[in-house]
Coordinates of N, CA and C in Angstrom, one line a residue:
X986 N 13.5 -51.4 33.5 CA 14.6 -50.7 32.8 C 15.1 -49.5 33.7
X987 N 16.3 -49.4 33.8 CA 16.9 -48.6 35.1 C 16.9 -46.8 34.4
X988 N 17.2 -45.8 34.6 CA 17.2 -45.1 34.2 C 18.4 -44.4 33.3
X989 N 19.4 -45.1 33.8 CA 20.8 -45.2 33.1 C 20.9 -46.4 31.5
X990 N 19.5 -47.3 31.4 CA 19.6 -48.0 30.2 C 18.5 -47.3 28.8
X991 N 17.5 -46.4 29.7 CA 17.0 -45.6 28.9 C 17.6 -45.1 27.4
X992 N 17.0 -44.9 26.3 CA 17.9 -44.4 25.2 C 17.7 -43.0 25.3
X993 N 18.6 -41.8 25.1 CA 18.9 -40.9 25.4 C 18.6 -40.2 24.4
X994 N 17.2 -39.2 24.6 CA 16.5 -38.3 23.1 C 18.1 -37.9 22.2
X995 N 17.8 -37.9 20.9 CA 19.5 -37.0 20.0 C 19.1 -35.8 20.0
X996 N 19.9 -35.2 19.5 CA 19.9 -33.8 19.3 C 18.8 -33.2 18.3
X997 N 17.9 -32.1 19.0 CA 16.8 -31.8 17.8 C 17.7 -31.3 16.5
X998 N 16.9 -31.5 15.7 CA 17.0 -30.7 14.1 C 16.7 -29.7 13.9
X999 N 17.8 -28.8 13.7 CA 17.1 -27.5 13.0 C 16.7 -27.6 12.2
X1000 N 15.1 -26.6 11.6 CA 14.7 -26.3 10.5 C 15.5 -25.8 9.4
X1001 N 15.9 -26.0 9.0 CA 16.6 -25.2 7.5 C 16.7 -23.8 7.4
X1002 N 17.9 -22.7 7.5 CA 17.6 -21.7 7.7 C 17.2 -21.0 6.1
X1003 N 16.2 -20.2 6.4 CA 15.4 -19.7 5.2 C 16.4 -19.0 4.1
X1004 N 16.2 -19.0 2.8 CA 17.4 -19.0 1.7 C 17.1 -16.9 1.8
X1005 N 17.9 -16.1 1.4 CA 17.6 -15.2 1.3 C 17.4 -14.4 0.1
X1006 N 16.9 -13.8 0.2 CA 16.0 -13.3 -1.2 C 16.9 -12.3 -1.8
X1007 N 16.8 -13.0 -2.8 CA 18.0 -12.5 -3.8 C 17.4 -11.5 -5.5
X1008 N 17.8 -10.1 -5.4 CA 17.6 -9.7 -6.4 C 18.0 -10.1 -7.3
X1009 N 17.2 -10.0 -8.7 CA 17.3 -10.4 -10.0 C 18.4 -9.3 -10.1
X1010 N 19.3 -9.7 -11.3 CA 21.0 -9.0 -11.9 C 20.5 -8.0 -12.7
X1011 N 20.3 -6.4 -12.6 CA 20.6 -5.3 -13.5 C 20.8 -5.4 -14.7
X1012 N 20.1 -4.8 -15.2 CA 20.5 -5.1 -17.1 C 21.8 -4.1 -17.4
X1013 N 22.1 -4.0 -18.4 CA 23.5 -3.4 -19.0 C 22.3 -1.9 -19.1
X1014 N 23.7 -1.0 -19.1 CA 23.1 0.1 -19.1 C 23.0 0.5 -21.0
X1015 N 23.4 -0.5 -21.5 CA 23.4 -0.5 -23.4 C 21.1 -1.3 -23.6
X1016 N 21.0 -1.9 -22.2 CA 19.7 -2.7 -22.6 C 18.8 -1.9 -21.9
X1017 N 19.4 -0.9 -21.1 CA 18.3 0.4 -20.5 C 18.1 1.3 -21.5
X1018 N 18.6 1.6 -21.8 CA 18.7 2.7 -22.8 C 18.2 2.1 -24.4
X1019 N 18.3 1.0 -24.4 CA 16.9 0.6 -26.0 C 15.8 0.3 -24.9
X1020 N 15.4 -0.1 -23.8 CA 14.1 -0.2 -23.3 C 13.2 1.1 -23.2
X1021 N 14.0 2.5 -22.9 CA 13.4 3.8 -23.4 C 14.0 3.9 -24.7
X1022 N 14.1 3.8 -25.3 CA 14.2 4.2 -27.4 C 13.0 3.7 -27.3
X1023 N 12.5 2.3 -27.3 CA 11.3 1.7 -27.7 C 10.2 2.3 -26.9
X1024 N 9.7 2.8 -25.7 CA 9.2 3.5 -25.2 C 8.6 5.0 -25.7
X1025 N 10.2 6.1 -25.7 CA 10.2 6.5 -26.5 C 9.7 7.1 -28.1
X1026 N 9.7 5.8 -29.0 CA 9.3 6.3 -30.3 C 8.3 5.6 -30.0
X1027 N 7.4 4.9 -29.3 CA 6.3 4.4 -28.9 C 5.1 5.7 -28.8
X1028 N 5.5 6.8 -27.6 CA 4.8 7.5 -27.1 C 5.7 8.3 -26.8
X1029 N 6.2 9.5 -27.3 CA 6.9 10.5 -27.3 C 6.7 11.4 -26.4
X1030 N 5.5 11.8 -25.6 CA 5.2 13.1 -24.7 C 3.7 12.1 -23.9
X1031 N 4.3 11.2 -23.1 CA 3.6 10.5 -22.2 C 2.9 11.7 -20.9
X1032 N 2.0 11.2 -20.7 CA 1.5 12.1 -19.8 C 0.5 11.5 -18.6
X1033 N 0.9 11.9 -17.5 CA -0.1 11.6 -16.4 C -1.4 11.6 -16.6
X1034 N -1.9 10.9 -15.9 CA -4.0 10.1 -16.2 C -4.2 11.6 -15.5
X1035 N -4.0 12.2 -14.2 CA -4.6 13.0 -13.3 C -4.9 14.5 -14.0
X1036 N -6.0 14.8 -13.6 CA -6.5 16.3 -14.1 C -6.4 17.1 -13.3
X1037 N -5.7 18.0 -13.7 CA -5.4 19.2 -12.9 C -5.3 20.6 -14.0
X1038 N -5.1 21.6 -12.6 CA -5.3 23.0 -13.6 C -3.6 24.0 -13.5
X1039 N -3.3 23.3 -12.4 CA -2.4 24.3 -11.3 C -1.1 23.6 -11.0
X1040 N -0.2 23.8 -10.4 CA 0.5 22.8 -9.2 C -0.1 22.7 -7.9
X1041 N -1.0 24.0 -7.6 CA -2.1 23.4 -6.8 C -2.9 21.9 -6.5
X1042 N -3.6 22.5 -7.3 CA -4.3 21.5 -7.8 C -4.2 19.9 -8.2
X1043 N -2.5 19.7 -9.1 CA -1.9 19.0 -9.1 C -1.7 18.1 -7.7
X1044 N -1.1 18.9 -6.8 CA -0.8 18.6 -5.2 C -1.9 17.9 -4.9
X1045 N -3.1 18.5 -5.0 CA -4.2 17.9 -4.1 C -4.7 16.8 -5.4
X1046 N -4.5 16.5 -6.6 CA -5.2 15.4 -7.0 C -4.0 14.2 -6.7
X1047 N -3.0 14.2 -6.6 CA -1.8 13.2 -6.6 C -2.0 12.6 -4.6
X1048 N -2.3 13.9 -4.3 CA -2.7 13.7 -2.7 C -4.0 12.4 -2.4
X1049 N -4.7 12.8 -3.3 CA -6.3 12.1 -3.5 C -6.3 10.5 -3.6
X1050 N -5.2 10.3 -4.9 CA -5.1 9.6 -5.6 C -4.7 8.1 -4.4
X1051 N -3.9 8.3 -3.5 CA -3.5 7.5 -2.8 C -4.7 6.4 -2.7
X1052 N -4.1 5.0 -3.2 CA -5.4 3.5 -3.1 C -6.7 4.2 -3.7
X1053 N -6.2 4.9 -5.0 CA -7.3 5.2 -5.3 C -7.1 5.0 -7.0
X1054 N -8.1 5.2 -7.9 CA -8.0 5.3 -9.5 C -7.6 6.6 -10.3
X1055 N -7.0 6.6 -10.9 CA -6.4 7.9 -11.2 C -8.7 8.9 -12.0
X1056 N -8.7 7.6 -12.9 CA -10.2 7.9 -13.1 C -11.6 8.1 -12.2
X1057 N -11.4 7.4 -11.0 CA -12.0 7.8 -10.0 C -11.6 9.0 -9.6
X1058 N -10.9 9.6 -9.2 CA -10.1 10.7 -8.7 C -10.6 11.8 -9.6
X1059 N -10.5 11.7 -11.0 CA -10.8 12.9 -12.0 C -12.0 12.8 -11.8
X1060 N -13.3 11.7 -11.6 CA -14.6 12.2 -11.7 C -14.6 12.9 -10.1
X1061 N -14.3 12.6 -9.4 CA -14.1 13.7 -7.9 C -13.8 14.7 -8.0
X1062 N -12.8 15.5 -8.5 CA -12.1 16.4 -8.6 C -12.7 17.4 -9.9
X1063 N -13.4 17.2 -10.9 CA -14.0 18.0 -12.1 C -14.5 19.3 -11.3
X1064 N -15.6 19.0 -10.8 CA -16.3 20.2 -10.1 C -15.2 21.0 -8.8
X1065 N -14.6 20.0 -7.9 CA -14.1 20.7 -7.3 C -13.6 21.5 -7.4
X1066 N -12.5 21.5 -8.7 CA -11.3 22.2 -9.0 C -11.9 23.5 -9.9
X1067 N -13.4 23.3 -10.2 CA -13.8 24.5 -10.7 C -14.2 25.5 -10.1
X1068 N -14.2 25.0 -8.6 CA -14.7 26.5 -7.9 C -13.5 26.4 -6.9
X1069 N -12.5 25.9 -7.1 CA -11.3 26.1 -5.4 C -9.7 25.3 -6.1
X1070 N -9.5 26.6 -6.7 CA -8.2 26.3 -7.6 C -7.1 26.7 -6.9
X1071 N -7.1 27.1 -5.6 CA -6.0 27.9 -4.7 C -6.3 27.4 -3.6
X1072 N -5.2 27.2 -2.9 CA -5.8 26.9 -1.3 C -6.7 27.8 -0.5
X1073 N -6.3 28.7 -0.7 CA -7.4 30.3 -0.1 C -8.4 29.6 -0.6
X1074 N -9.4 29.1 -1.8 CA -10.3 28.6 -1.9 C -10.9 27.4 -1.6
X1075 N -10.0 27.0 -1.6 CA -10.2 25.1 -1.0 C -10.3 25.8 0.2
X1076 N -9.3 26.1 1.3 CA -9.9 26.4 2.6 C -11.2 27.1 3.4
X1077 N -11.4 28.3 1.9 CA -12.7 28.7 2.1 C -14.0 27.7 2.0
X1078 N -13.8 26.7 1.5 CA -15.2 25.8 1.3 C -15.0 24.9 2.7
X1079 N -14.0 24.9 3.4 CA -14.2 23.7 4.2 C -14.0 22.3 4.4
X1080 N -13.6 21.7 5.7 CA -13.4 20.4 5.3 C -15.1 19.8 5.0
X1081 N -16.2 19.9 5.7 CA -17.2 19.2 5.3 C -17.4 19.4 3.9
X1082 N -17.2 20.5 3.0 CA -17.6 20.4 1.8 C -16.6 19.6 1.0
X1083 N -15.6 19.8 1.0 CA -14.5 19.2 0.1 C -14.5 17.6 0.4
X1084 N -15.2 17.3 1.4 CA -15.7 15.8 1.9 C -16.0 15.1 1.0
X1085 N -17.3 15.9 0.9 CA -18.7 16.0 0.3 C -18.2 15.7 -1.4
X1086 N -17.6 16.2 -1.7 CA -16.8 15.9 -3.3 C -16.0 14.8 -3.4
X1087 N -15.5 14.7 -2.2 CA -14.3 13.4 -2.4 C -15.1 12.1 -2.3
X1088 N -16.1 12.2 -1.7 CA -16.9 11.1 -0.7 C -16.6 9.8 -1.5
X1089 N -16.7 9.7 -3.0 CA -16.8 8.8 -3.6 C -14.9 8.1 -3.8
X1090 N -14.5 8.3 -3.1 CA -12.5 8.4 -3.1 C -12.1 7.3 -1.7
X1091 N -11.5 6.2 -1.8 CA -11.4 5.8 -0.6 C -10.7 7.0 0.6
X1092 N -10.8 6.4 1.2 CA -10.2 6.9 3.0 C -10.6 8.6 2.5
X1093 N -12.2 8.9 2.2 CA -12.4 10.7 2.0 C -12.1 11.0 2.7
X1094 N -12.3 10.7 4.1 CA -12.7 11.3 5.0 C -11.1 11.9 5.5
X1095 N -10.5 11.1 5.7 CA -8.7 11.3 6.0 C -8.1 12.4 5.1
X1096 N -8.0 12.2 3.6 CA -8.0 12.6 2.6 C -8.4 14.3 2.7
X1097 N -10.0 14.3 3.1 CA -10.4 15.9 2.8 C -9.5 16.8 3.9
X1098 N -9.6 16.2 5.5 CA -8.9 16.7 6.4 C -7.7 17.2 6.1
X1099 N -6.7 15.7 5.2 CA -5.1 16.4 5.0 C -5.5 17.6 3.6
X1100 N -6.1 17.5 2.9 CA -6.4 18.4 1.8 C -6.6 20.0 2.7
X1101 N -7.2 20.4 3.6 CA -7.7 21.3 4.6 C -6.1 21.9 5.1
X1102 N -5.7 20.5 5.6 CA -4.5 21.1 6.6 C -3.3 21.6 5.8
X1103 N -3.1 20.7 4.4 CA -1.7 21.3 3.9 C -2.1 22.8 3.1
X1104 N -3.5 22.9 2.7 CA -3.8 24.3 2.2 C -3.8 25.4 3.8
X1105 N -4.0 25.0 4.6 CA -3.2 26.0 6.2 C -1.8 26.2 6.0
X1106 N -1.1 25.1 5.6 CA 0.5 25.0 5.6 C 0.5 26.0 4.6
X1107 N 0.0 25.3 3.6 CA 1.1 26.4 2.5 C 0.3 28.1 2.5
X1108 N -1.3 28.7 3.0 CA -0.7 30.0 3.1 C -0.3 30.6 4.1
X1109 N 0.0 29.4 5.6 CA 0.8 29.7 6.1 C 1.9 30.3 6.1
X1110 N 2.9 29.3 5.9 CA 4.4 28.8 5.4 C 5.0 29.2 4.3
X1111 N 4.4 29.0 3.2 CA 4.3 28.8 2.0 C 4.1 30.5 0.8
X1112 N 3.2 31.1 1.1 CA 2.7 32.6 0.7 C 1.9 31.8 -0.2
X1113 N 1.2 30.8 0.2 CA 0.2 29.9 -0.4 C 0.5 29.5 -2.1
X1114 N 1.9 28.9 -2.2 CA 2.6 28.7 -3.5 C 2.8 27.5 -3.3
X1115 N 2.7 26.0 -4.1 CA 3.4 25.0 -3.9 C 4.5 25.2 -3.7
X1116 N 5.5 24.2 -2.8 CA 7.0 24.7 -2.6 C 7.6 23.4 -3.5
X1117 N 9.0 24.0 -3.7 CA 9.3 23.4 -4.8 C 10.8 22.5 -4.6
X1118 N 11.1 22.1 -3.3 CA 11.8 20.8 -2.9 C 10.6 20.1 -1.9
X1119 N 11.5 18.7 -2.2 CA 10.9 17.4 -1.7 C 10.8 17.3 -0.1
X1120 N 11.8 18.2 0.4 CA 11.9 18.2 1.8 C 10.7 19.3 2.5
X1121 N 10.2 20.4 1.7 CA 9.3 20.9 1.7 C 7.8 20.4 1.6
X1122 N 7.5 19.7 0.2 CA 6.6 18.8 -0.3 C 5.9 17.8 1.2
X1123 N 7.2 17.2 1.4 CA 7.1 16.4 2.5 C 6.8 16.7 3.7
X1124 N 6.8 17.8 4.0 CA 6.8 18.8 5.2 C 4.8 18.9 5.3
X1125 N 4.0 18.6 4.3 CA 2.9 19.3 4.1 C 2.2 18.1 4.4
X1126 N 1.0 18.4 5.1 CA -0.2 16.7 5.9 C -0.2 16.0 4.3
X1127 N -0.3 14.7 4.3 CA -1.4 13.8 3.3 C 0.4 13.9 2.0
X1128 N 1.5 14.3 2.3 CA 2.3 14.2 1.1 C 3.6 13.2 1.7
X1129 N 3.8 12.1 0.7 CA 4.9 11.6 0.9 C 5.7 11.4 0.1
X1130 N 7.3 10.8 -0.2 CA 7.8 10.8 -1.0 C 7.2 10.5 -2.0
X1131 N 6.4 9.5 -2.8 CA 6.5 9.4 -3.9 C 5.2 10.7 -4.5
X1132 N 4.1 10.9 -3.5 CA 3.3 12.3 -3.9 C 4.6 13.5 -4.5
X1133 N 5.5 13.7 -3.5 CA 6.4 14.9 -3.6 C 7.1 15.4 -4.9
X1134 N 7.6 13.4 -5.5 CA 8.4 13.4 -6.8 C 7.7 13.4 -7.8
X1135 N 6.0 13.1 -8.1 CA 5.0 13.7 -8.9 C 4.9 15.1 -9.4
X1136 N 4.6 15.7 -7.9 CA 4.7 17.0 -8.2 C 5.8 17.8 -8.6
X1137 N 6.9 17.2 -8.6 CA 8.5 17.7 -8.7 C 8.8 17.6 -10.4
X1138 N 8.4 16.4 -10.6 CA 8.6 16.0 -12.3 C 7.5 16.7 -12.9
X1139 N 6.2 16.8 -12.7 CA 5.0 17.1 -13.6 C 5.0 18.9 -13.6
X1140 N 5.0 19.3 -12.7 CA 4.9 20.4 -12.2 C 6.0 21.7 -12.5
X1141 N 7.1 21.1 -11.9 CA 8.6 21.8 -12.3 C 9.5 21.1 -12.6
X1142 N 9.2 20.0 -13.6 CA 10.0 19.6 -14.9 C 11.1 18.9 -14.1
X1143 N 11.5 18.5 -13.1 CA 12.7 17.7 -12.7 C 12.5 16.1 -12.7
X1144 N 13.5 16.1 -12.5 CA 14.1 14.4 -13.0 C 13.9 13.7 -11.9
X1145 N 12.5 13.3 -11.4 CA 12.6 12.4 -10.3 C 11.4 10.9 -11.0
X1146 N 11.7 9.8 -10.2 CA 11.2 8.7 -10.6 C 10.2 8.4 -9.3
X1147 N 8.9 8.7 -9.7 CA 7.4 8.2 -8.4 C 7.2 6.9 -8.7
X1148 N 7.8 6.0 -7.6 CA 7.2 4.3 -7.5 C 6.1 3.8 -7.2
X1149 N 5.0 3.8 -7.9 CA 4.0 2.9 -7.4 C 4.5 1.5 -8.2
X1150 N 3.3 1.0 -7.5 CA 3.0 -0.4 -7.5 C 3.3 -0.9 -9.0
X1151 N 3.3 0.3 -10.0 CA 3.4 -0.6 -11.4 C 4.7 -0.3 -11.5
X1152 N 5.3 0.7 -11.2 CA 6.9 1.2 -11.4 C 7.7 0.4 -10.8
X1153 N 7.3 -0.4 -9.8 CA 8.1 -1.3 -8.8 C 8.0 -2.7 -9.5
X1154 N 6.8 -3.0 -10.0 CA 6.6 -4.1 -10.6 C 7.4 -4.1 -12.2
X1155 N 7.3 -3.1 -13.3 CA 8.2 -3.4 -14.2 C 9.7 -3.0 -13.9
X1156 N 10.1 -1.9 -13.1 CA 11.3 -2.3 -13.0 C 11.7 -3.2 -12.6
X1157 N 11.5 -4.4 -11.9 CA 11.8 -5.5 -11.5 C 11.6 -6.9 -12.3
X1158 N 10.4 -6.5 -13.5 CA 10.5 -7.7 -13.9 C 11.8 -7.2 -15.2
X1159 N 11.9 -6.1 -16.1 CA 12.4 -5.4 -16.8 C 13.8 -5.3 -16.7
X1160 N 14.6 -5.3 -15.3 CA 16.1 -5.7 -14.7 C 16.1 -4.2 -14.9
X1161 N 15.2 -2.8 -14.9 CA 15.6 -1.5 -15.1 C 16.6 -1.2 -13.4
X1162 N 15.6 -1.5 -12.5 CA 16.3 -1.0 -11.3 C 15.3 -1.9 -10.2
X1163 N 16.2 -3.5 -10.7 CA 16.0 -4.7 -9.5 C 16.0 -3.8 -7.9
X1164 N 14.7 -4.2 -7.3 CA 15.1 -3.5 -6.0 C 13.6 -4.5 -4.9
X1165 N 14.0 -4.5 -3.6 CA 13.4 -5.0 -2.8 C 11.9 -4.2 -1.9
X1166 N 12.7 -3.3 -2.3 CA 11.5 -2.4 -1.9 C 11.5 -1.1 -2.6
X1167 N 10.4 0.1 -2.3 CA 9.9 1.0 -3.4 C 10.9 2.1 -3.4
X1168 N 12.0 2.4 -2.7 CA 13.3 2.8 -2.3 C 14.3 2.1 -3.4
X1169 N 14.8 1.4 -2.7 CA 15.5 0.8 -3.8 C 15.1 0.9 -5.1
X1170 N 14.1 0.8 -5.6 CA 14.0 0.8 -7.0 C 14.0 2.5 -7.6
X1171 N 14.0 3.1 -6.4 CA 13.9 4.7 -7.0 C 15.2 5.2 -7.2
X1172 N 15.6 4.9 -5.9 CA 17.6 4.8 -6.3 C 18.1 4.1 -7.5
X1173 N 17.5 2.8 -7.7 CA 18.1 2.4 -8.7 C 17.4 3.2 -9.9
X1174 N 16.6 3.4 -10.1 CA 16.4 4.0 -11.8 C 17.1 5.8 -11.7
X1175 N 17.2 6.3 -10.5 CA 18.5 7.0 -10.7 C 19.8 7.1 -11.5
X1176 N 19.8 5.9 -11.1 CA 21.4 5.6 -11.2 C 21.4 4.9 -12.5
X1177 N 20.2 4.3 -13.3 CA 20.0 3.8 -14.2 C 19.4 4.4 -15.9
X1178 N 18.6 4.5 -15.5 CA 18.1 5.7 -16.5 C 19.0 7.0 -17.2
X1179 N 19.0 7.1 -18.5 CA 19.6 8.1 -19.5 C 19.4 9.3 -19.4
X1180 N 20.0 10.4 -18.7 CA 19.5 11.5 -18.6 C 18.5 11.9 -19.6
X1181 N 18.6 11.8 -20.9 CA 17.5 12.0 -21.6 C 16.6 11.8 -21.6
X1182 N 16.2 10.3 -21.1 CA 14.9 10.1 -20.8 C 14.3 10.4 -19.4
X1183 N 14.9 11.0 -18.5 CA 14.3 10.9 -17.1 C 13.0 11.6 -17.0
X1184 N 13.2 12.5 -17.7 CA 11.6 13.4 -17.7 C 10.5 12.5 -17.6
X1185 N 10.5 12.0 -18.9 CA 9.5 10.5 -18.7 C 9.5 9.5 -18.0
X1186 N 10.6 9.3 -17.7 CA 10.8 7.8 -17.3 C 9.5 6.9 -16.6
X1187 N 9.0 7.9 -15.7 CA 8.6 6.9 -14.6 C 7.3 7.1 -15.1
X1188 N 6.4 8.1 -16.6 CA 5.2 8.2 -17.1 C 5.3 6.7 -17.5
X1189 N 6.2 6.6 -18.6 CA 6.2 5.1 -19.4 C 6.2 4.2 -18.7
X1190 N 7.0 3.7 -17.7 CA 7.1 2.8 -16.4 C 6.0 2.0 -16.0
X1191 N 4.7 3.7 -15.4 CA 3.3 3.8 -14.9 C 2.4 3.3 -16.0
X1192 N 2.5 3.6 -17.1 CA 1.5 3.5 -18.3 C 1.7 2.0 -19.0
X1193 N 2.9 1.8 -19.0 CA 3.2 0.1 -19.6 C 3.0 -1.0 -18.3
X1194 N 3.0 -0.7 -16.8 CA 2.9 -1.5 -16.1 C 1.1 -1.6 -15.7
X1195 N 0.8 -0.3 -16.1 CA -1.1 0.0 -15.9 C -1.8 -1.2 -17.3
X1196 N -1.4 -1.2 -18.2 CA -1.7 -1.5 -19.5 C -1.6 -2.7 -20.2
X1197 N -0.1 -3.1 -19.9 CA 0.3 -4.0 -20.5 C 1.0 -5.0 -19.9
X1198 N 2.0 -4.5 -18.8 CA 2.6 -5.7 -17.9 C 1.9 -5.8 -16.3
X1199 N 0.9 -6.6 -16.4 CA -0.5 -6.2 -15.3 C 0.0 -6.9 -14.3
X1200 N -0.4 -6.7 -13.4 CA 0.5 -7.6 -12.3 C 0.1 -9.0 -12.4
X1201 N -1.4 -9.6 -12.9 CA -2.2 -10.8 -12.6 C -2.0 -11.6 -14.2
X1202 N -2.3 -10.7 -15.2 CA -2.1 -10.9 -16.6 C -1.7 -10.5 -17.4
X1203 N -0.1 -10.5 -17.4 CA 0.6 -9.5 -18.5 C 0.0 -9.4 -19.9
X1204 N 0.0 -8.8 -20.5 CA -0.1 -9.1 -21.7 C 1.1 -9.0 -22.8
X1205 N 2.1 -10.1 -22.5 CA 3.3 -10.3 -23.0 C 3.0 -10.3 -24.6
X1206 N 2.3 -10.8 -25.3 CA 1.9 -10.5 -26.7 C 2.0 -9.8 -27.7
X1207 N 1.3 -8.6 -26.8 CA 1.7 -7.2 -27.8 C 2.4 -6.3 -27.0
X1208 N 3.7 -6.9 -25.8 CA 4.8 -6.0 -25.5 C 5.7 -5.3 -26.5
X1209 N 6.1 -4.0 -26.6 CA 7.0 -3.9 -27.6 C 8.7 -4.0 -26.2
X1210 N 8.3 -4.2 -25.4 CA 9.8 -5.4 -25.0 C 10.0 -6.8 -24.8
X1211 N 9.0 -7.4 -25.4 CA 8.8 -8.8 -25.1 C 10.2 -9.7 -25.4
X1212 N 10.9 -9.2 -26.4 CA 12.2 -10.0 -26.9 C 13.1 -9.5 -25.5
X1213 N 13.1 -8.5 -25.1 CA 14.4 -8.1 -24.1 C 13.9 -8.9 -22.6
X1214 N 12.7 -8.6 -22.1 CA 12.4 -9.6 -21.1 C 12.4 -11.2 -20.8
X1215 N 12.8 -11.3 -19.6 CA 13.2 -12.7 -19.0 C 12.7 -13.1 -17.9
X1216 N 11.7 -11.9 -17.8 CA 11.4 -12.0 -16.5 C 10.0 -13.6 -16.2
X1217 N 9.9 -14.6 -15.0 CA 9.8 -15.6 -14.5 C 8.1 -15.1 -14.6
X1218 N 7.9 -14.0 -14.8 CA 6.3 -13.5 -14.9 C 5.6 -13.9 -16.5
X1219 N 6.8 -14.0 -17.3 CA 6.4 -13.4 -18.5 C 5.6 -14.6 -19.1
X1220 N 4.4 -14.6 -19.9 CA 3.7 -15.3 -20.6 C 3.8 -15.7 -21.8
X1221 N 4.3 -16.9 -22.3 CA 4.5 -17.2 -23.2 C 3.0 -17.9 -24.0
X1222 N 3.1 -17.5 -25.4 CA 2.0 -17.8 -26.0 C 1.9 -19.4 -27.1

């Protein structure tokens, strides 16, 4: 067979180009606003797991907390915070000692270091006062956005929304503020959320996604949003 009777390979096939990931549709701002009513008359003055005495203190337990248990974190932190409630005292003990306390806390050892350095920052910088914008917050070792909007809402009472992992997870199954990443969803419950409720917002969020809407096993059963949810997670009994 000559090389001209050969059959001539066809044209490869592309693979199918991959579909793109599409956010779930926003609820009405009439179905955000009964998702906190129900919240709301549920638990009226929701409150953070973390023990603290200070905004100090606050700073460095929300600092701690990172891949960590809010309960873990409080058995670390009891004794600490009773002898080193100021950075002038946290600094006076040292990073090896404040180690020594954390030890039982993942990544201590990272952890005690930035705990050391941002108590340098603030009586540096600071006149050893937590500071009280985010761009500041953020300015300090071991604090990032969502550490910064912790201490912004708990601390000095403003209206900010801290996304973990449970806040990202119900706002998205909940249609509060569909988003692709932990940004997005913080914008969106901005822009979403009742002024009224912002104070809370992101306690309920944290506490009903810790409790009840679990990432592995919801427990759709005894949701008091079970009827407004649609979400492709939800467990039917």
């Amino acid at each position: 067979m000559t090389q001209e009777n050969r059959a001539k390979p066809g044209p490869k096939r592309r693979a199918p180009a991959p579909k793109p990931i599409t956010k779930p549709r926003a609820r009405s701002a009439a179905g955000v606003r009964e998702i906190f009513t129900r919240f709301e008359a549920a638990n009226p003055e929701p409150k953070g797991e973390l023990d603290y005495v200070n905004a100090f203190t606050l700073l460095v337990a929300v600092v701690l907390s990172a891949q960590a248990t809010d309960v873990g974190v409080n058995k670390a932190t009891r004794k600490l915070f009773e002898i080193a409630d100021t950075p002038q005292k946290m600094l006076a003990l040292g990073e090896e000692v404040v180690r020594e306390h954390v030890r039982t806390i993942g990544l201590f050892r990272t952890k005690a270091k930035n705990v050391i350095a941002l108590c340098e920052k603030l009586i540096a910088e600071f006149g050893g006062e937590v500071p009280t914008t985010r761009a500041e917050l953020e300015s300090l070792p071991g604090v990032g956005r969502k550490t910064a909007n912790v201490v912004l809402n708990i601390a000095f009472g403003e209206i900010t929304h801290a996304v973990d992992t449970h806040v990202f997870r119900v706002g998205n199954r909940l249609r509060i503020a569909p988003g692709r990443n932990v940004l997005e969803v913080e914008l969106g419950l901005e822009k979403a959320v009742p002024a009224a409720f912002g104070r809370h917002a992101h306690h309920w969020l944290i506490l009903h996604g810790r409790y009840t809407c679990k990432a592995l096993r919801p427990e759709c059963g005894r949701c008091i949003q079970n009827d407004l949810c649609d979400s492709p997670d939800k467990r039917i009994s």
